[in-house]
CSV table of C-alpha atoms in Angstrom, one decimal:
chain,number,residue,atom,x,y,z
N,1,MET,CA,4.8,3.3,-0.4
N,2,ASN,CA,2.5,6.2,1.0
N,3,SER,CA,1.7,4.2,4.5
N,4,ARG,CA,5.2,4.2,4.4
N,5,LEU,CA,6.2,7.8,3.2
N,6,VAL,CA,3.4,8.9,5.8
N,7,VAL,CA,5.1,6.9,8.9
N,8,THR,CA,9.0,7.9,8.2
N,9,PHE,CA,7.4,12.0,8.0
N,10,THR,CA,5.2,10.9,11.1
N,11,THR,CA,8.2,9.7,12.9
N,12,LEU,CA,10.1,13.0,12.2
N,13,ILE,CA,7.8,15.0,12.8
N,14,VAL,CA,7.4,13.0,16.7
N,15,PHE,CA,11.2,13.0,17.2
N,16,LEU,CA,11.6,16.8,16.0
N,17,ILE,CA,8.4,17.9,18.2
N,18,ALA,CA,10.2,15.8,20.7
N,19,ALA,CA,13.4,17.2,20.4
N,20,LEU,CA,11.7,20.7,21.5
N,21,ALA,CA,9.3,20.0,23.9
N,22,VAL,CA,11.0,17.5,25.8
N,23,PRO,CA,14.2,20.5,26.8
N,24,LEU,CA,11.4,23.2,27.3
N,25,GLY,CA,10.0,20.6,29.5
N,26,LEU,CA,12.8,20.0,31.7
N,27,ALA,CA,14.3,23.7,31.2
N,28,TYR,CA,10.5,25.0,32.8
N,29,ALA,CA,11.3,21.9,35.8
N,30,SER,CA,14.3,23.3,36.8
N,31,HIS,CA,12.8,26.9,36.7
N,32,ARG,CA,10.0,27.1,38.9
N,33,THR,CA,12.4,24.6,41.6
N,34,ASN,CA,15.4,27.1,41.3
N,35,ARG,CA,12.7,29.7,42.2
N,36,LEU,CA,11.6,27.6,45.0
N,37,LEU,CA,15.3,26.5,46.7
N,38,LEU,CA,15.6,31.5,46.4
N,39,ASP,CA,12.0,31.6,47.8
N,40,ARG,CA,12.6,29.2,50.9
N,41,ARG,CA,16.2,30.3,50.6
N,42,ALA,CA,15.3,33.7,51.6
N,43,ASP,CA,12.9,32.5,54.7
N,44,ALA,CA,15.8,30.7,56.1
N,45,THR,CA,17.7,33.4,55.8
N,46,ARG,CA,15.6,35.3,57.6
N,47,PHE,CA,14.8,33.1,60.7
N,48,ALA,CA,18.7,31.9,60.7
N,49,GLU,CA,19.0,36.1,61.6
N,50,LEU,CA,16.6,35.6,63.9
N,51,ALA,CA,17.4,32.3,65.4
N,52,ASP,CA,20.8,34.0,66.1
N,53,GLN,CA,19.7,36.9,67.5
N,54,ALA,CA,17.4,35.3,70.3
N,55,SER,CA,20.3,33.1,71.0
N,56,ARG,CA,22.0,35.4,72.1
N,57,ASP,CA,19.2,37.3,73.8
N,58,ASP,CA,17.9,33.6,75.1
N,59,ASP,CA,14.9,34.5,73.8
N,60,HIS,CA,13.4,32.4,72.2
N,61,THR,CA,9.6,34.1,72.6
N,62,ALA,CA,9.5,35.6,69.2
N,63,LEU,CA,11.0,33.1,67.5
N,64,ILE,CA,8.3,30.9,68.5
N,65,ALA,CA,5.8,33.0,67.6
N,66,GLU,CA,7.4,33.9,63.9
N,67,LEU,CA,7.3,30.1,63.1
N,68,ASP,CA,3.9,29.8,64.3
N,69,ARG,CA,2.4,32.2,62.2
N,70,TYR,CA,4.7,31.0,59.4
N,71,ALA,CA,3.8,27.4,59.7
N,72,ASP,CA,0.4,28.5,59.5
N,73,LEU,CA,1.2,30.6,56.5
N,74,TYR,CA,2.5,28.4,54.0
N,75,GLY,CA,1.6,24.8,55.7
N,76,ALA,CA,5.9,24.1,55.8
N,77,ALA,CA,7.5,22.7,58.7
N,78,VAL,CA,10.8,24.3,60.2
N,79,ARG,CA,13.3,23.2,63.2
N,80,ILE,CA,16.4,25.4,65.2
N,81,ARG,CA,18.9,23.8,66.3
N,82,ASP,CA,21.3,25.0,67.8
N,83,ARG,CA,25.2,24.4,67.2
N,84,ASP,CA,25.5,20.9,69.4
N,85,GLY,CA,22.4,19.5,67.0
N,86,THR,CA,19.8,20.8,69.7
N,87,LEU,CA,16.2,21.0,69.2
N,88,ILE,CA,15.7,24.7,70.2
N,89,ALA,CA,12.1,25.5,69.0
N,90,THR,CA,9.8,23.3,65.8
N,91,ALA,CA,6.4,24.5,64.1
N,92,GLY,CA,4.6,22.1,61.9
N,93,ARG,CA,5.0,19.0,61.3
N,94,PHE,CA,8.3,18.1,60.1
N,95,ASP,CA,8.9,14.3,59.0
N,96,ALA,CA,11.9,14.7,56.4
N,97,ASP,CA,15.4,12.8,57.2
N,98,GLU,CA,16.9,16.4,58.4
N,99,ARG,CA,20.4,14.1,59.4
N,100,GLU,CA,22.4,14.9,56.4
N,101,ALA,CA,21.3,18.5,55.9
N,102,THR,CA,21.9,19.2,59.7
N,103,ARG,CA,25.5,17.7,59.3
N,104,LEU,CA,26.3,19.9,56.1
N,105,ALA,CA,24.9,23.5,57.4
N,106,LEU,CA,26.5,22.8,60.6
N,107,SER,CA,29.9,22.6,58.6
N,108,GLY,CA,28.3,26.3,57.4
N,109,GLN,CA,27.4,24.9,53.8
N,110,THR,CA,23.4,26.1,52.6
N,111,THR,CA,21.1,24.0,50.5
N,112,GLU,CA,22.6,25.0,47.2
N,113,ASP,CA,19.9,21.9,45.0
N,114,LEU,CA,17.1,20.5,45.6
N,115,PRO,CA,15.4,17.8,44.1
N,116,THR,CA,14.0,18.7,39.8
N,117,VAL,CA,10.3,19.4,40.4
N,118,SER,CA,7.8,17.6,38.6
N,119,PRO,CA,4.3,16.6,38.7
N,120,PHE,CA,5.2,13.0,40.1
N,121,GLY,CA,7.1,14.5,42.9
N,122,PRO,CA,8.6,15.5,45.7
N,123,ALA,CA,5.5,16.0,47.8
N,124,THR,CA,7.9,18.1,50.0
N,125,VAL,CA,11.5,20.0,49.7
N,126,LEU,CA,14.3,20.5,52.6
N,127,LEU,CA,16.3,23.6,53.1
N,128,ALA,CA,19.2,23.8,55.8
N,129,GLU,CA,20.8,27.1,57.1
N,130,PRO,CA,23.4,27.7,59.4
N,131,ALA,CA,22.4,30.4,61.4
N,132,GLY,CA,25.7,33.0,62.9
N,133,ARG,CA,27.5,35.6,62.6
N,134,ASP,CA,31.0,35.8,60.6
N,135,ALA,CA,32.6,32.4,61.6
N,136,GLN,CA,30.8,31.5,64.2
N,137,LEU,CA,28.0,29.5,64.7
N,138,SER,CA,24.7,29.3,66.9
N,139,GLY,CA,22.9,27.0,65.1
N,140,VAL,CA,20.7,25.9,61.9
N,141,VAL,CA,17.5,26.2,60.8
N,142,LEU,CA,16.2,23.6,59.1
N,143,ILE,CA,12.5,24.3,56.3
N,144,GLN,CA,10.2,21.4,55.3
N,145,ALA,CA,8.8,23.3,52.4
N,146,PRO,CA,5.3,21.4,50.5
N,147,ALA,CA,6.1,21.5,46.3
N,148,THR,CA,2.7,21.7,46.0
N,149,GLN,CA,2.5,24.9,44.1
N,150,ALA,CA,5.9,24.5,41.9
N,151,ARG,CA,4.4,21.1,40.9
N,152,ARG,CA,1.3,22.5,39.8
N,153,ASP,CA,3.0,25.0,37.5
N,154,VAL,CA,4.9,22.7,36.5
N,155,ALA,CA,2.2,20.6,35.3
N,156,LEU,CA,-0.2,23.4,33.9
N,157,VAL,CA,3.5,24.1,31.7
N,158,TRP,CA,4.0,20.8,31.0
N,159,GLY,CA,0.1,20.3,29.9
N,160,VAL,CA,-0.2,22.9,27.6
N,161,LEU,CA,3.6,21.7,25.9
N,162,ALA,CA,1.3,18.3,25.0
N,163,VAL,CA,-1.1,20.1,24.0
N,164,GLY,CA,0.7,22.3,21.8
N,165,ALA,CA,2.9,19.0,20.9
N,166,LEU,CA,0.2,16.5,19.8
N,167,VAL,CA,-2.4,19.7,17.9
N,168,ALA,CA,1.0,20.4,15.5
N,169,LEU,CA,1.4,17.0,15.4
N,170,GLY,CA,-1.7,16.7,14.0
N,171,TYR,CA,-1.4,19.5,11.9
N,172,SER,CA,2.0,17.5,10.4
N,173,VAL,CA,0.7,14.5,10.1
N,174,LEU,CA,-1.6,16.1,7.7
N,175,ALA,CA,1.1,17.7,6.3
N,176,ALA,CA,2.9,14.5,5.6
N,177,ARG,CA,-0.3,12.8,3.7
N,178,ARG,CA,0.0,15.6,1.8
N,179,LEU,CA,3.3,15.3,0.8
N,180,ALA,CA,3.6,11.8,0.8
N,181,ARG,CA,0.2,11.9,-1.5
N,182,TRP,CA,2.6,14.8,-3.8
N,183,ILE,CA,5.6,12.6,-3.9
N,184,MET,CA,3.7,9.9,-5.2
N,185,ARG,CA,1.4,11.1,-7.5
N,186,PRO,CA,3.1,10.2,-9.9
N,187,VAL,CA,3.7,6.6,-9.2
N,188,THR,CA,0.2,6.8,-8.4
N,189,GLU,CA,-0.7,7.5,-12.2
N,190,LEU,CA,2.3,5.2,-13.8
N,191,ASP,CA,0.8,2.2,-12.2
N,192,ARG,CA,-3.1,3.2,-13.1
N,193,THR,CA,-1.4,3.7,-17.0
N,194,THR,CA,0.5,0.5,-16.3
N,195,GLN,CA,-2.5,-1.7,-15.3
N,196,ALA,CA,-4.6,-0.3,-18.0
N,197,ILE,CA,-2.2,-1.4,-20.6
N,198,ALA,CA,-2.4,-4.6,-19.3
N,199,GLU,CA,-6.1,-4.9,-19.4
N,200,GLY,CA,-5.1,-3.9,-23.2
N,201,HIS,CA,-6.0,-0.3,-23.1
N,202,LEU,CA,-2.8,1.0,-25.1
N,203,ASP,CA,-4.1,4.0,-25.9
N,204,ALA,CA,-3.9,5.5,-21.6
N,205,ARG,CA,-1.1,7.4,-21.1
N,206,ALA,CA,-0.1,9.2,-17.4
N,207,HIS,CA,-0.7,12.8,-17.0
N,208,PRO,CA,2.4,14.4,-15.7
N,209,GLY,CA,2.1,17.6,-13.9
N,210,VAL,CA,2.3,16.7,-10.6
N,211,GLY,CA,5.0,15.7,-8.0
N,212,PRO,CA,8.6,16.0,-7.8
N,213,SER,CA,10.5,16.8,-10.9
N,214,GLU,CA,12.7,13.5,-11.3
N,215,LEU,CA,8.9,11.4,-11.4
N,216,ARG,CA,7.7,13.8,-13.4
N,217,ARG,CA,10.5,13.3,-15.6
N,218,LEU,CA,9.3,9.7,-15.1
N,219,GLU,CA,6.1,10.2,-16.2
N,220,GLU,CA,6.7,12.1,-19.8
N,221,ARG,CA,9.9,9.7,-20.4
N,222,PHE,CA,7.5,6.6,-19.8
N,223,ASN,CA,4.4,7.8,-22.0
N,224,ALA,CA,7.6,8.4,-25.0
N,225,MET,CA,7.9,4.7,-24.4
N,226,ALA,CA,4.5,3.6,-24.4
N,227,ASP,CA,3.7,5.7,-27.6
N,228,ALA,CA,7.0,4.3,-29.2
N,229,VAL,CA,5.4,0.7,-28.1
N,230,SER,CA,2.7,1.0,-29.2
N,231,ALA,CA,3.7,3.1,-32.7
N,232,ALA,CA,5.9,-0.3,-33.2
N,233,MET,CA,3.0,-2.7,-32.0
N,234,GLU,CA,0.5,-1.1,-34.6
N,235,ARG,CA,2.9,-0.9,-37.0
N,236,GLN,CA,2.9,-4.9,-36.7
N,237,ARG,CA,-0.5,-5.4,-36.6
N,238,ALA,CA,-1.0,-3.3,-39.7
N,239,PHE,CA,1.6,-5.6,-41.6
N,240,VAL,CA,0.8,-8.3,-40.5
N,241,ALA,CA,-3.2,-7.2,-41.4
N,242,ASP,CA,-2.4,-5.8,-45.1
N,243,ALA,CA,0.0,-8.8,-45.4
N,244,SER,CA,-2.4,-11.4,-45.1
N,245,HIS,CA,-5.2,-8.8,-47.1
N,246,GLU,CA,-3.1,-8.6,-50.5
N,247,LEU,CA,-2.0,-12.5,-49.6
N,248,ARG,CA,-5.7,-13.4,-50.1
N,249,THR,CA,-6.1,-12.2,-53.8
N,250,PRO,CA,-3.0,-13.7,-55.2
N,251,LEU,CA,-4.5,-16.8,-53.7
N,252,THR,CA,-7.5,-16.8,-54.9
N,253,VAL,CA,-6.2,-16.2,-58.4
N,254,LEU,CA,-3.9,-19.3,-57.6
N,255,SER,CA,-6.8,-21.3,-56.7
N,256,LEU,CA,-8.6,-20.4,-60.0
N,257,ARG,CA,-5.3,-21.1,-62.2
N,258,LEU,CA,-5.0,-24.6,-60.9
N,259,GLU,CA,-8.7,-25.3,-61.5
N,260,ASN,CA,-8.8,-24.4,-64.9
N,261,LEU,CA,-5.6,-26.8,-65.4
N,262,GLU,CA,-7.3,-29.6,-63.8
N,263,PRO,CA,-9.2,-30.5,-66.9
N,264,HIS,CA,-5.8,-31.0,-68.9
N,265,LEU,CA,-4.0,-32.8,-66.1
N,266,HIS,CA,-3.2,-36.9,-67.4
N,267,ALA,CA,-4.6,-39.2,-64.3
N,268,GLU,CA,-1.0,-39.6,-63.3
N,269,GLY,CA,-0.6,-36.0,-62.0
N,270,THR,CA,-4.0,-35.9,-60.1
N,271,ALA,CA,-2.6,-36.5,-57.0
N,272,GLU,CA,-0.5,-34.7,-57.0
N,273,PHE,CA,-2.7,-32.0,-58.1
N,274,GLU,CA,-5.3,-32.7,-55.3
N,275,GLU,CA,-2.1,-32.4,-53.0
N,276,ALA,CA,-1.2,-29.0,-54.4
N,277,MET,CA,-4.6,-28.3,-54.0
N,278,ALA,CA,-4.9,-28.6,-50.5
N,279,GLU,CA,-1.7,-27.3,-49.3
N,280,LEU,CA,-3.4,-24.0,-51.0
N,281,ASP,CA,-6.9,-24.5,-48.9
N,282,ARG,CA,-4.1,-24.2,-46.3
N,283,LEU,CA,-2.3,-21.7,-46.7
N,284,ALA,CA,-5.7,-19.6,-47.7
N,285,LEU,CA,-6.8,-21.0,-44.1
N,286,LEU,CA,-4.0,-19.8,-42.3
N,287,VAL,CA,-4.1,-15.9,-44.1
N,288,GLU,CA,-7.6,-16.0,-43.4
N,289,ASP,CA,-7.2,-16.5,-39.3
N,290,LEU,CA,-4.0,-14.3,-39.5
N,291,LEU,CA,-6.3,-11.5,-40.8
N,292,ALA,CA,-8.5,-12.6,-37.7
N,293,LEU,CA,-6.0,-12.3,-35.0
N,294,ALA,CA,-4.7,-9.1,-36.4
N,295,ARG,CA,-8.9,-7.8,-36.2
N,296,VAL,CA,-8.8,-8.9,-32.5
N,297,GLU,CA,-5.2,-7.4,-31.3
N,298,ALA,CA,-6.1,-4.5,-33.2
N,299,GLY,CA,-9.0,-4.4,-30.8
N,300,THR,CA,-13.0,-5.7,-30.9
N,301,GLU,CA,-16.5,-4.1,-30.3
N,302,ASP,CA,-18.3,-4.5,-27.4
N,303,LYS,CA,-21.3,-5.5,-29.1
N,304,GLN,CA,-23.9,-8.0,-27.1
N,305,VAL,CA,-25.2,-10.9,-29.4
N,306,GLU,CA,-27.7,-13.5,-28.3
N,307,LEU,CA,-25.7,-17.0,-27.5
N,308,ALA,CA,-27.8,-19.6,-27.3
N,309,ALA,CA,-28.8,-18.6,-31.0
N,310,ARG,CA,-25.0,-18.6,-31.9
N,311,VAL,CA,-24.1,-21.8,-30.6
N,312,ALA,CA,-28.0,-24.1,-32.0
N,313,VAL,CA,-26.3,-23.2,-35.2
N,314,TRP,CA,-23.6,-25.5,-34.6
N,315,ARG,CA,-26.3,-28.3,-34.5
N,316,GLU,CA,-26.2,-29.8,-37.9
N,317,VAL,CA,-22.5,-29.9,-38.6
N,318,TYR,CA,-22.3,-31.6,-35.4
N,319,ALA,CA,-25.3,-34.3,-36.4
N,320,ALA,CA,-23.3,-34.2,-39.6
N,321,LYS,CA,-20.0,-36.1,-37.8
N,322,GLY,CA,-22.3,-38.2,-35.1
N,323,ILE,CA,-21.6,-35.7,-32.4
N,324,THR,CA,-24.2,-35.2,-29.9
N,325,LEU,CA,-24.1,-30.9,-29.3
N,326,HIS,CA,-25.9,-30.5,-25.3
N,327,THR,CA,-26.3,-26.9,-24.6
N,328,ASP,CA,-26.9,-25.3,-21.4
N,329,ILE,CA,-27.4,-21.8,-22.5
N,330,PRO,CA,-30.9,-20.1,-21.3
N,331,GLU,CA,-32.7,-18.1,-23.7
N,332,PRO,CA,-31.9,-15.1,-24.1
N,333,SER,CA,-28.7,-15.2,-23.6
N,334,GLN,CA,-26.9,-11.9,-24.3
N,335,ALA,CA,-23.3,-12.4,-24.2
N,336,PRO,CA,-20.5,-10.1,-25.8
N,337,ASP,CA,-19.5,-10.6,-29.5
N,338,ALA,CA,-16.2,-11.6,-28.1
N,339,VAL,CA,-17.1,-14.4,-25.8
N,340,ALA,CA,-19.2,-15.7,-28.6
N,341,ARG,CA,-16.7,-15.8,-31.2
N,342,ILE,CA,-14.5,-17.9,-28.7
N,343,ALA,CA,-17.6,-20.3,-28.5
N,344,ASP,CA,-16.7,-20.3,-32.3
N,345,ILE,CA,-13.3,-21.8,-31.9
N,346,ALA,CA,-14.6,-23.8,-29.2
N,347,LEU,CA,-17.1,-25.9,-30.5
N,348,ASP,CA,-14.8,-26.1,-34.4
N,349,ASN,CA,-11.7,-27.6,-33.0
N,350,ALA,CA,-14.3,-30.1,-30.5
N,351,GLN,CA,-15.9,-31.1,-34.4
N,352,LYS,CA,-12.5,-31.7,-35.8
N,353,PHE,CA,-11.0,-33.8,-32.7
N,354,VAL,CA,-14.1,-36.4,-31.1
N,355,PRO,CA,-14.7,-39.3,-32.9
N,356,GLU,CA,-17.9,-40.1,-34.3
N,357,GLY,CA,-20.6,-40.4,-31.3
N,358,GLY,CA,-18.9,-38.5,-28.2
N,359,MET,CA,-20.5,-35.7,-27.0
N,360,VAL,CA,-19.4,-31.5,-26.6
N,361,THR,CA,-21.5,-29.4,-24.2
N,362,ALA,CA,-21.7,-26.1,-24.0
N,363,SER,CA,-22.4,-24.0,-21.0
N,364,TYR,CA,-23.4,-20.4,-20.0
N,365,ASP,CA,-24.3,-18.6,-16.9
N,366,GLY,CA,-23.7,-15.1,-17.8
N,367,ALA,CA,-20.8,-14.4,-17.0
N,368,VAL,CA,-18.4,-18.2,-17.7
N,369,LEU,CA,-18.2,-19.9,-20.7
N,370,ARG,CA,-17.7,-23.8,-20.9
N,371,VAL,CA,-17.2,-25.9,-24.0
N,372,ALA,CA,-16.5,-29.4,-22.7
N,373,ASP,CA,-15.6,-32.2,-24.5
N,374,ASP,CA,-15.8,-36.7,-24.5
N,375,GLY,CA,-12.7,-36.8,-27.0
N,376,PRO,CA,-8.9,-37.5,-26.5
N,377,GLY,CA,-8.0,-34.2,-25.1
N,378,LEU,CA,-4.3,-32.7,-24.2
N,379,THR,CA,-1.8,-33.2,-21.7
N,380,GLU,CA,-0.8,-31.1,-19.1
N,381,GLU,CA,2.6,-30.1,-21.2
N,382,GLU,CA,0.2,-29.7,-24.3
N,383,ARG,CA,-2.5,-27.6,-22.2
N,384,GLY,CA,0.1,-25.0,-21.1
N,385,GLU,CA,1.8,-24.5,-25.1
N,386,ALA,CA,-2.0,-24.9,-26.5
N,387,LEU,CA,-2.6,-21.0,-26.4
N,388,GLY,CA,0.4,-20.5,-28.2
N,389,ARG,CA,0.7,-18.8,-31.9
N,390,PHE,CA,1.1,-21.9,-34.5
N,391,TRP,CA,1.0,-24.7,-32.2
N,392,ARG,CA,-0.2,-28.1,-33.3
N,393,SER,CA,-0.2,-31.3,-31.2
N,394,GLY,CA,1.9,-34.3,-33.0
N,395,SER,CA,-1.0,-36.3,-33.0
N,396,HIS,CA,-3.4,-33.6,-34.5
N,397,ALA,CA,-0.9,-33.3,-37.9
N,398,ASN,CA,-3.9,-35.2,-40.1
N,399,VAL,CA,-5.9,-32.5,-38.9
N,400,PRO,CA,-6.6,-29.3,-40.9
N,401,GLY,CA,-6.5,-25.5,-39.1
N,402,SER,CA,-3.7,-23.3,-39.0
N,403,GLY,CA,-2.9,-23.1,-35.1
N,404,LEU,CA,-4.3,-20.3,-34.6
N,405,GLY,CA,-7.5,-21.2,-33.1
N,406,LEU,CA,-6.7,-21.1,-29.7
N,407,ALA,CA,-4.2,-18.2,-29.9
N,408,ILE,CA,-7.1,-15.9,-31.7
N,409,ALA,CA,-10.0,-17.1,-28.7
N,410,ALA,CA,-6.9,-16.0,-26.3
N,411,GLU,CA,-6.7,-12.4,-27.1
N,412,LEU,CA,-10.0,-12.1,-27.7
N,413,ALA,CA,-10.9,-13.5,-23.8
N,414,ARG,CA,-8.4,-10.3,-23.1
N,415,SER,CA,-10.2,-7.8,-25.2
N,416,CYS,CA,-13.1,-8.4,-22.7
N,417,GLY,CA,-11.5,-8.9,-19.8
N,418,ALA,CA,-11.7,-12.5,-19.0
N,419,THR,CA,-9.3,-15.4,-18.9
N,420,LEU,CA,-9.3,-18.5,-21.2
N,421,SER,CA,-8.1,-21.4,-19.5
N,422,LEU,CA,-7.5,-25.0,-20.7
N,423,LEU,CA,-8.3,-27.7,-18.5
N,424,PRO,CA,-8.5,-31.1,-18.2
N,425,ALA,CA,-12.7,-33.4,-19.1
N,426,VAL,CA,-13.6,-35.9,-16.6
N,427,PRO,CA,-12.9,-38.6,-17.5
N,428,ARG,CA,-11.5,-37.3,-20.7
N,429,GLY,CA,-11.3,-35.2,-22.4
N,430,LEU,CA,-11.2,-31.0,-22.8
N,431,VAL,CA,-12.6,-27.6,-21.2
N,432,VAL,CA,-12.0,-24.7,-22.7
N,433,GLU,CA,-12.9,-22.1,-19.5
N,434,VAL,CA,-13.7,-18.4,-20.4
N,435,ARG,CA,-14.2,-16.8,-17.0
N,436,PRO,CA,-13.7,-12.8,-15.7
N,437,ALA,CA,-10.9,-11.8,-14.6
N,438,ALA,CA,-12.7,-10.2,-11.5
N,439,GLN,CA,-14.0,-13.9,-11.5
N,440,PRO,CA,-11.9,-16.3,-8.4
């Protein structure tokens, strides 16, 4: 947008400068041509008088001498013909086509205009002046004058105009760039702010103060909208966190009371009691996961942990279930706490679904975390939905869980500037991959 504004302003400035410089240049060329015409016409008029006098005196000696001096001084060519077209006197090299000019002059017309002189031509100009007194024509004077000096004058003025136009264009482009930056400053600020908010920095705000008043008002309204959205999200997170926290106590009390009732149950009520306790445990797990999700959305500490030691804790869990846990994590290996928590979630899910005798591989190269298993995996459609909250596959109905684990992992990935992906493993299974957003 900034470049397009600069191009637009520059184009308008170019048209404006051209609209000023081109007419000025053409006007000076016309002026210089007219001055050349007047100068040479005065000479032609004087030669016409001399030619008429020489014709009356029948003596052309003085006229020829005057023509030779003029040709040597100005580098021009002069011809004088009588009214029958016969050449009477000549001086200098005359190579112009004089027929039309001679015809007009013998009809009593003098040369009224010349081709406009420019740096590119013409090299010479031709003037014709009738000679005679009253209505009696005695002949015609033809002058082929060089336009070298006129062309130099026009070239000099055009050069000055061109340099002035370039200088004006340069300053105008600088002014256009500053103007475009001034106009686009609020837009750039809004772009920076929206990017920061999209990256999870909900406290980012635009800084109004520079730019058009309409765009400054847009910044202020954007900040007000961001404040309202941020406050609404904060209230939502606070509600989820408070509700989850407040539910923990009554759930704990309810669990204790149910356990205290167990000795007083009849044998036929044992099954129902165990089902009730299982649902209570599931509800307690759901509350814990909701509280964890609310904490993640509220922000995590940017601290580093030892990932290899964190993953090693799971070896006993996997060994108890007959699952092989292979790690490819160098020691020591520092990783953000969010990445370690994602590894915990992925390993916890894998040990639930990988059958006995299976294998899970966890690897980390300092940037990318991969947890791959050879379990049943997920279909392409399921992988697209699995990061949603409370999503559970139809085939996992009997597996304990709240459906929030991968949603929490996705939030953790966003909190540390990474992306979480679910990929198919070969030949079967699932890969949980956490990759920094900047990496291709």
